[in-house]
Structure formats: C-alpha cells, structure tokens
Tab-separated table of C-alpha atoms in Angstrom:
chain	number	residue	atom	x	y	z
A	1	MET	CA	12.952	93.991	44.672
A	2	MET	CA	11.488	90.868	46.186
A	3	ASP	CA	8.107	92.492	46.128
A	4	SER	CA	8.341	92.952	42.313
A	5	PHE	CA	8.507	89.162	41.853
A	6	GLY	CA	5.833	88.306	44.411
A	7	LEU	CA	2.662	86.396	43.467
A	8	ASP	CA	-0.695	87.433	44.581
A	9	GLY	CA	-3.452	85.063	45.507
A	10	PHE	CA	-5.118	85.100	42.061
A	11	SER	CA	-1.927	84.037	40.301
A	12	ILE	CA	-1.443	81.195	42.701
A	13	ALA	CA	-5.010	80.058	42.077
A	14	LEU	CA	-4.476	80.084	38.311
A	15	ILE	CA	-1.336	78.019	38.646
A	16	ALA	CA	-3.138	75.517	40.824
A	17	VAL	CA	-6.012	75.270	38.365
A	18	GLY	CA	-3.552	74.686	35.470
A	19	ILE	CA	-1.798	71.895	37.350
A	20	LEU	CA	-5.148	70.324	38.174
A	21	VAL	CA	-6.221	70.447	34.531
A	22	ILE	CA	-2.988	68.772	33.480
A	23	LEU	CA	-3.451	66.040	36.082
A	24	VAL	CA	-7.040	65.498	34.958
A	25	LEU	CA	-6.009	65.179	31.321
A	26	PHE	CA	-3.286	62.709	32.182
A	27	SER	CA	-5.716	60.661	34.235
A	28	GLY	CA	-8.046	60.415	31.229
A	29	VAL	CA	-5.348	59.088	28.885
A	30	LYS	CA	-4.910	55.304	28.918
A	31	THR	CA	-2.370	53.276	26.932
A	32	VAL	CA	-3.329	49.644	26.232
A	33	PRO	CA	-0.416	47.310	25.308
A	34	GLN	CA	-0.588	44.935	22.373
A	35	GLY	CA	-2.242	41.616	23.223
A	36	PHE	CA	-4.560	43.074	25.875
A	37	ASN	CA	-8.041	44.556	26.028
A	38	TYR	CA	-9.220	46.765	28.918
A	39	THR	CA	-12.820	47.106	29.990
A	40	VAL	CA	-14.131	50.520	30.996
A	41	GLU	CA	-16.571	50.845	33.895
A	42	ARG	CA	-18.624	53.932	34.703
A	43	PHE	CA	-19.766	53.936	38.308
A	44	GLY	CA	-19.193	50.174	38.354
A	45	ARG	CA	-21.042	49.400	35.127
A	46	TYR	CA	-19.344	48.155	31.963
A	47	THR	CA	-19.491	50.673	29.114
A	48	ARG	CA	-16.890	49.793	26.483
A	49	THR	CA	-13.626	47.980	25.712
A	50	LEU	CA	-10.308	49.683	25.048
A	51	ARG	CA	-8.213	48.271	22.209
A	52	PRO	CA	-4.387	48.314	22.078
A	53	GLY	CA	-2.994	51.847	21.653
A	54	LEU	CA	-3.800	55.307	23.073
A	55	ASN	CA	-7.334	55.693	24.496
A	56	LEU	CA	-9.211	58.451	26.364
A	57	ILE	CA	-11.689	58.024	29.186
A	58	VAL	CA	-13.671	60.481	31.286
A	59	PRO	CA	-11.572	61.237	34.390
A	60	PHE	CA	-13.085	60.529	37.804
A	61	ILE	CA	-16.157	59.045	36.105
A	62	ASP	CA	-14.785	56.175	34.005
A	63	SER	CA	-12.311	53.647	35.339
A	64	ILE	CA	-10.453	50.618	34.072
A	65	GLY	CA	-12.343	47.440	35.015
A	66	LYS	CA	-10.622	44.223	33.806
A	67	LYS	CA	-7.365	43.844	31.939
A	68	MET	CA	-7.915	40.825	29.698
A	69	ASN	CA	-5.165	38.971	27.892
A	70	VAL	CA	-6.428	38.228	24.368
A	71	MET	CA	-3.372	36.216	23.295
A	72	GLU	CA	-3.625	32.411	22.967
A	73	GLN	CA	-2.976	30.822	26.345
A	74	VAL	CA	-2.385	27.293	27.574
A	75	LEU	CA	-3.701	25.394	30.586
A	76	ASP	CA	-2.072	22.237	31.912
A	77	VAL	CA	-4.682	19.550	32.686
A	78	PRO	CA	-3.386	17.404	35.600
A	79	HIS	CA	-3.535	13.606	35.820
A	80	GLN	CA	-6.941	12.169	36.619
A	81	GLU	CA	-8.349	8.678	36.844
A	82	VAL	CA	-10.773	7.513	34.167
A	83	ILE	CA	-12.892	4.334	34.089
A	84	THR	CA	-13.323	3.087	30.524
A	85	LYS	CA	-16.399	1.443	29.029
A	86	ASP	CA	-14.954	-2.040	29.657
A	87	ASN	CA	-14.200	-1.150	33.334
A	88	ALA	CA	-10.458	-0.577	32.889
A	89	SER	CA	-8.916	2.094	35.119
A	90	VAL	CA	-6.461	4.472	33.427
A	91	THR	CA	-4.938	7.852	34.269
A	92	ALA	CA	-4.720	10.637	31.694
A	93	ASN	CA	-3.528	14.215	31.444
A	94	GLY	CA	-3.476	16.846	28.718
A	95	ILE	CA	-3.205	20.508	27.717
A	96	THR	CA	-5.802	23.037	26.589
A	97	PHE	CA	-5.181	26.068	24.361
A	98	TYR	CA	-7.711	28.896	24.473
A	99	GLN	CA	-8.066	32.521	23.373
A	100	VAL	CA	-10.268	35.391	24.601
A	101	LEU	CA	-12.370	36.740	21.738
A	102	ASP	CA	-14.750	38.930	23.742
A	103	ALA	CA	-13.036	40.658	26.687
A	104	ALA	CA	-16.305	41.874	28.222
A	105	ALA	CA	-17.944	38.415	28.185
A	106	ALA	CA	-14.795	36.763	29.547
A	107	ALA	CA	-14.599	39.374	32.333
A	108	TYR	CA	-18.236	39.512	33.409
A	109	GLU	CA	-19.908	36.242	32.303
A	110	VAL	CA	-17.769	33.854	34.395
A	111	ALA	CA	-15.807	34.106	37.590
A	112	ASN	CA	-12.264	32.691	37.648
A	113	LEU	CA	-12.013	32.002	33.943
A	114	GLU	CA	-8.996	29.665	33.983
A	115	LEU	CA	-10.364	27.467	36.754
A	116	SER	CA	-13.693	27.180	34.926
A	117	ILE	CA	-12.048	26.125	31.666
A	118	LEU	CA	-9.823	23.630	33.509
A	119	ASN	CA	-12.683	21.964	35.393
A	120	LEU	CA	-14.832	21.843	32.272
A	121	THR	CA	-12.004	20.160	30.326
A	122	MET	CA	-11.346	17.590	33.046
A	123	THR	CA	-15.027	16.691	33.288
A	124	ASN	CA	-15.353	16.153	29.548
A	125	ILE	CA	-12.161	14.100	29.451
A	126	ARG	CA	-13.751	11.649	31.885
A	127	THR	CA	-16.988	11.688	29.881
A	128	VAL	CA	-15.456	11.128	26.457
A	129	MET	CA	-12.809	8.590	27.496
A	130	GLY	CA	-15.288	6.750	29.731
A	131	SER	CA	-17.516	6.049	26.716
A	132	MET	CA	-14.752	4.120	24.912
A	133	ASP	CA	-13.159	0.682	25.334
A	134	LEU	CA	-9.532	0.463	26.405
A	135	ASP	CA	-8.273	-0.718	23.013
A	136	GLU	CA	-10.214	2.044	21.290
A	137	LEU	CA	-8.930	4.540	23.854
A	138	LEU	CA	-5.289	3.680	23.217
A	139	SER	CA	-5.528	3.612	19.424
A	140	ASN	CA	-7.868	6.566	18.694
A	141	ARG	CA	-6.233	9.501	20.462
A	142	ASP	CA	-6.958	11.864	17.558
A	143	GLU	CA	-10.660	11.070	17.803
A	144	ILE	CA	-10.599	11.784	21.552
A	145	ASN	CA	-8.955	15.164	20.939
A	146	HIS	CA	-11.501	16.039	18.268
A	147	ARG	CA	-14.492	15.126	20.447
A	148	LEU	CA	-13.104	17.008	23.437
A	149	LEU	CA	-12.453	20.129	21.369
A	150	LYS	CA	-15.971	20.102	19.962
A	151	VAL	CA	-17.680	19.664	23.339
A	152	VAL	CA	-15.561	22.091	25.398
A	153	ASP	CA	-15.570	24.800	22.716
A	154	ALA	CA	-19.372	24.728	22.569
A	155	ALA	CA	-19.538	24.975	26.381
A	156	VAL	CA	-17.237	28.029	26.732
A	157	SER	CA	-18.647	29.931	23.743
A	158	PRO	CA	-21.017	32.083	25.912
A	159	TRP	CA	-17.966	33.274	27.872
A	160	GLY	CA	-16.358	34.834	24.795
A	161	ILE	CA	-13.681	32.109	24.713
A	162	LYS	CA	-12.432	30.072	21.759
A	163	ILE	CA	-10.857	26.681	22.505
A	164	THR	CA	-8.258	26.286	19.760
A	165	ARG	CA	-6.827	22.893	20.730
A	166	ILE	CA	-7.080	20.110	23.298
A	167	GLU	CA	-4.392	17.420	23.349
A	168	ILE	CA	-4.224	14.281	25.503
A	169	LYS	CA	-0.572	13.885	26.508
A	170	ASP	CA	-0.403	10.607	28.438
A	171	ILE	CA	-2.733	7.633	28.942
A	172	ASP	CA	-1.328	5.267	31.583
A	173	PRO	CA	-3.051	1.899	32.168
A	174	PRO	CA	-2.226	-0.059	35.364
A	175	LYS	CA	0.976	-2.140	35.348
A	176	ASP	CA	-0.811	-5.513	35.475
A	177	LEU	CA	-2.968	-4.439	32.540
A	178	VAL	CA	0.134	-3.375	30.599
A	179	ASP	CA	1.717	-6.805	31.240
A	180	SER	CA	-1.461	-8.541	30.105
A	181	MET	CA	-1.576	-6.421	26.954
A	182	GLY	CA	2.060	-7.327	26.265
A	183	ARG	CA	1.285	-11.043	26.505
A	184	GLN	CA	-1.763	-10.596	24.318
A	185	MET	CA	0.281	-8.733	21.703
A	186	LYS	CA	2.946	-11.449	21.741
A	187	ALA	CA	0.329	-14.181	21.288
A	188	GLU	CA	-1.303	-12.237	18.468
A	189	ARG	CA	2.016	-11.806	16.674
A	190	GLU	CA	2.841	-15.499	17.045
A	191	LYS	CA	-0.592	-16.327	15.662
A	192	ARG	CA	-0.043	-14.038	12.674
A	193	ALA	CA	3.403	-15.575	12.101
A	194	ALA	CA	1.921	-19.100	12.125
A	195	ILE	CA	-0.831	-18.017	9.716
A	196	LEU	CA	1.683	-16.417	7.375
A	197	GLU	CA	3.896	-19.512	7.490
A	198	ALA	CA	0.941	-21.798	6.699
A	199	GLU	CA	-0.145	-19.471	3.934
A	200	GLY	CA	3.374	-19.580	2.502
A	201	ARG	CA	3.418	-23.379	2.520
A	202	ARG	CA	-0.022	-23.435	0.902
A	203	GLN	CA	1.059	-20.997	-1.781
A	204	ALA	CA	4.248	-23.010	-2.427
A	205	ALA	CA	2.208	-26.218	-2.787
A	206	ILE	CA	-0.185	-24.501	-5.186
A	207	LEU	CA	2.683	-23.155	-7.276
A	208	GLN	CA	4.377	-26.562	-7.299
A	209	ALA	CA	1.158	-28.234	-8.421
A	210	GLU	CA	0.666	-25.586	-11.082
A	211	GLY	CA	4.237	-26.180	-12.272
A	212	ALA	CA	3.730	-29.948	-12.449
A	213	LYS	CA	0.453	-29.450	-14.295
A	214	GLN	CA	2.094	-27.083	-16.761
A	215	ALA	CA	4.968	-29.542	-17.262
A	216	GLN	CA	2.499	-32.361	-17.980
A	217	VAL	CA	0.618	-30.153	-20.410
A	218	LEU	CA	3.829	-29.222	-22.202
A	219	GLU	CA	4.942	-32.861	-22.263
A	220	ALA	CA	1.588	-33.906	-23.719
A	221	GLU	CA	1.848	-31.115	-26.281
A	222	GLY	CA	5.337	-32.374	-27.169
A	223	ARG	CA	4.138	-35.944	-27.552
A	224	ARG	CA	1.230	-34.760	-29.673
A	225	GLU	CA	3.530	-32.721	-31.901
A	226	ALA	CA	6.005	-35.614	-32.173
A	227	ALA	CA	3.186	-38.047	-33.041
A	228	PHE	CA	1.905	-35.614	-35.648
A	229	ARG	CA	5.360	-35.245	-37.174
A	230	ASP	CA	5.900	-39.032	-37.028
A	231	ALA	CA	2.574	-39.671	-38.747
A	232	GLU	CA	3.429	-37.060	-41.345
A	233	ALA	CA	6.817	-38.756	-41.938
A	234	ARG	CA	5.143	-42.171	-42.258
A	235	GLU	CA	2.621	-40.677	-44.655
A	236	ARG	CA	5.396	-39.204	-46.795
A	237	SER	CA	7.268	-42.532	-46.691
A	238	ALA	CA	4.121	-44.404	-47.678
A	239	GLU	CA	3.540	-41.960	-50.530
A	240	ALA	CA	7.132	-42.429	-51.700
A	241	GLU	CA	6.825	-46.228	-51.464
A	242	ALA	CA	3.501	-46.127	-53.288
A	243	GLN	CA	5.076	-44.000	-55.993
A	244	ALA	CA	7.993	-46.409	-56.296
A	245	THR	CA	5.623	-49.392	-56.415
A	246	ARG	CA	3.547	-47.667	-59.090
A	247	VAL	CA	6.623	-47.017	-61.212
A	248	VAL	CA	7.784	-50.634	-60.816
A	249	SER	CA	4.275	-51.918	-61.601
A	250	GLU	CA	4.099	-49.825	-64.724
A	251	ALA	CA	7.523	-51.098	-65.769
A	252	ILE	CA	6.475	-54.717	-65.129
A	253	ALA	CA	3.268	-54.174	-67.056
A	254	ALA	CA	5.356	-52.877	-69.961
A	255	GLY	CA	7.330	-56.115	-69.914
A	256	ASN	CA	10.588	-54.685	-68.524
A	257	VAL	CA	12.618	-57.591	-67.135
A	258	GLN	CA	14.870	-55.283	-65.139
A	259	ALA	CA	11.828	-54.006	-63.183
A	260	ILE	CA	10.987	-57.595	-62.264
A	261	ASN	CA	14.573	-58.141	-61.160
A	262	TYR	CA	14.383	-54.937	-59.035
A	263	PHE	CA	11.180	-56.085	-57.377
A	264	VAL	CA	12.609	-59.528	-56.567
A	265	ALA	CA	15.978	-58.123	-55.420
A	266	ASN	CA	14.305	-55.531	-53.161
A	267	ASN	CA	12.256	-58.150	-51.351
A	268	TYR	CA	15.289	-60.442	-51.204
A	269	ILE	CA	17.408	-57.751	-49.521
A	270	LYS	CA	14.630	-56.938	-47.009
A	271	ALA	CA	14.450	-60.616	-46.099
A	272	LEU	CA	18.220	-60.688	-45.531
A	273	GLU	CA	17.987	-57.562	-43.340
A	274	GLY	CA	15.315	-59.241	-41.211
A	275	ILE	CA	17.491	-62.313	-40.773
A	276	ALA	CA	20.532	-60.167	-39.880
A	277	ARG	CA	18.590	-58.211	-37.207
A	278	SER	CA	17.343	-61.331	-35.485
A	279	PRO	CA	18.809	-61.473	-31.923
A	280	ASN	CA	19.261	-65.263	-32.180
A	281	GLN	CA	21.093	-65.134	-35.512
A	282	LYS	CA	24.836	-65.158	-34.921
A	283	LEU	CA	25.969	-66.474	-38.346
A	284	LEU	CA	24.589	-65.376	-41.744
A	285	MET	CA	25.016	-67.692	-44.760
A	286	LEU	CA	24.595	-66.088	-48.178
A	287	PRO	CA	23.153	-68.358	-50.851
A	288	VAL	CA	24.974	-69.107	-54.101
A	289	GLU	CA	22.424	-67.010	-55.957
A	290	ALA	CA	23.717	-63.787	-54.348
A	291	SER	CA	25.346	-62.835	-57.632
A	292	SER	CA	21.915	-62.840	-59.202
A	293	VAL	CA	20.830	-60.312	-56.590
A	294	ILE	CA	23.762	-58.107	-57.517
A	295	GLY	CA	22.719	-58.325	-61.130
A	296	ALA	CA	19.211	-57.333	-60.143
A	297	ILE	CA	20.609	-54.319	-58.323
A	298	GLY	CA	22.322	-53.315	-61.527
A	299	GLY	CA	18.908	-53.309	-63.158
A	300	ILE	CA	17.753	-50.722	-60.666
A	301	ALA	CA	20.051	-48.131	-62.208
A	302	GLU	CA	18.615	-48.882	-65.636
A	303	ILE	CA	15.064	-48.365	-64.371
A	304	ALA	CA	16.030	-45.043	-62.787
A	305	LYS	CA	17.613	-43.883	-66.024
A	306	GLU	CA	14.552	-44.827	-68.015
A	307	THR	CA	12.273	-43.158	-65.485
A	308	PHE	CA	14.084	-39.792	-65.623
A	309	GLY	CA	14.616	-39.982	-69.396
A	310	THR	CA	18.444	-40.309	-69.309
A	311	ALA	CA	20.042	-42.533	-71.926
A	312	PRO	CA	22.523	-45.120	-70.639
A	313	ARG	CA	26.177	-44.430	-71.320
A	314	ASN	CA	26.912	-48.005	-72.467
A	315	THR	CA	24.687	-49.696	-74.998
A	316	THR	CA	25.626	-53.112	-73.775
A	317	THR	CA	24.382	-54.381	-70.478
A	318	SER	CA	26.650	-56.609	-68.546
A	319	ARG	CA	25.029	-59.779	-67.420
A	320	PRO	CA	25.872	-61.176	-64.033
A	321	PRO	CA	27.818	-64.413	-64.067
A	322	SER	CA	25.642	-67.405	-63.712
A	323	THR	CA	26.260	-69.562	-60.681
A	324	GLY	CA	23.917	-72.333	-61.746
A	325	PRO	CA	24.934	-75.567	-63.568
A	326	GLN	CA	25.750	-75.288	-67.294
A	327	GLN	CA	23.405	-76.989	-69.738
C-alpha cells in the first residue's frame, strides 16, 4: 500500500521545478511603499525607476539599486561663525528643506546626498551673510533666506533635488557688540525723544502765534465793523439833523414865529447841557428868562403839528408868563 503512494523521480523533478518557478516569480515582484522610489540596476547599470505600488523586474538579472525617499526632508544646519562686511563676528544656524524630484539623479549624480546639501548650504550662508553689514544682517533676515534659497537651489538642481525652503534660525553677535548696540539704541531713542519734544514746542509756538494773529485779525475786523456802524449812525443822525434844520429854516422863511422860538430854545438848551456837563461846574443858576424857554418848547409841538398836517386841538395858544418888567 505504501508503494501505491510512492513518487518516482520524474514526479519529484516536476515538483521541484514548480517550486523553483514560484520562487522566481516571487523574486521578480517588488512592492514600493508610498513616498519612495526604487532604482533598478541590470548587471550594475541603472535601467529604470520603480514608482510606489506593485512592480515586476526580471529575476536574477535586475536588482534593486537605491531606495530613495521622495518626501520633503529637513536638514539641521549647525552653528557657524560668519564675518560680516563691516568685520563683525557673528554665529548663525538654520534649517534646510529639500525634496528628491529625480531619484536616479539623486542616487547616481552625487555621493552622500545629505552631507553635500549641508556643506553647500553652510558655504553659501557664509558667502551671503559675509556680503552684508551687521545692521543689515540683523534687520533683513527675509532677504538672506531668499538669496540663500536661490543660490543653493540652483546648485543642487543637477542632482535632481529641489530646495523648498532655507530659514536662518539664530544670529548671535558677541556679547560686547550686543552691549554696544544696546547703548546705541538707547542714545538713538533719547535723540528721537528730544527731537519730538522740540518739534512739539515748535508746533505749539506756531499754533499760539497763529491764534494771536487770528485774534488780532478778528479784533481789527470788529473795530472796522464798529467804525462802519458808527459812521453809518452819525450819517443817519446828520441826515436827521439836516432834515430838522431844513424844516425849521422853511418855517422861519415862511415867517413862523414859533419856528424861531424853537431854534433859539434848542440852542439855549444845548448851551445849558454843556454847562451842566462841565467837571468844574458844581452849581447851575437858571436865568429869569427860563420861562421864555419853556414857552419856546411849547412852540415845538405846534411846528410838529403843522409839519404832519394835524390841526391843533385848542385854537388859542397859551402865552408864557412874562418875567420882564411891565411897561
């Protein structure tokens, strides 16, 4: 019964060949993970690049050469000493971000890719920062990053590398230089404060002068307006007086005795007012003829009535009592 299940030599050979075929097929299947590219070498020579996923190669003839990481990677640039354009010594460090775009060029165009990128970045940091003054170096970090990125990216382009970013992290001047810069900054701020204070005083003086000028202008305008109004009032008064004089003159020319009495009484009263306003006059003596003045004042009413065409209520005119001696 054991002989019925026995295998002859041919069957064993077939089984061996089948296992060998399976092993060969498995050796020709290559799985590339995401974020990597594999180079394929045939007898030591590069032939093609395997992309992420399932790939087939010729067993025992093709082999995997380099496994290149095509994700963005970062390199830490260590501290290094830099001499600026104005002979100031500073230390600086930074970081570099790069990405492999061509796996074959990155694998076969340069040896020790990361070390090459690092040394190239450090050299250009010294070159770019050494061409700038210290003040410019400390205040224009974005410009330094831009210049470094442009120069390093152009240098690594034949290697199939793309420099995506270069950032300067720290720039450390010597301690004595930092102290000197602090004193300089303090002096500059005090200078600006003094300038601002002087400018404020100057502006205040200008505004004060402008205010005084405006006040004088307004005062002059007020005096001018007051003088104009005063002259206008005097002109109206003169016109009124001229009108009154004309009326009295016409009445006198017509032979109206009351108009003559009004003219005499008016001047008489003005003379009394002048005497009363005199600062040296303490006692005022009225003459006996004051009653005549009162009678003249009564004639003023008659003239006004005749002027405006109003008839007098009483036909008889009272005569003032005579104070003179009787004939």
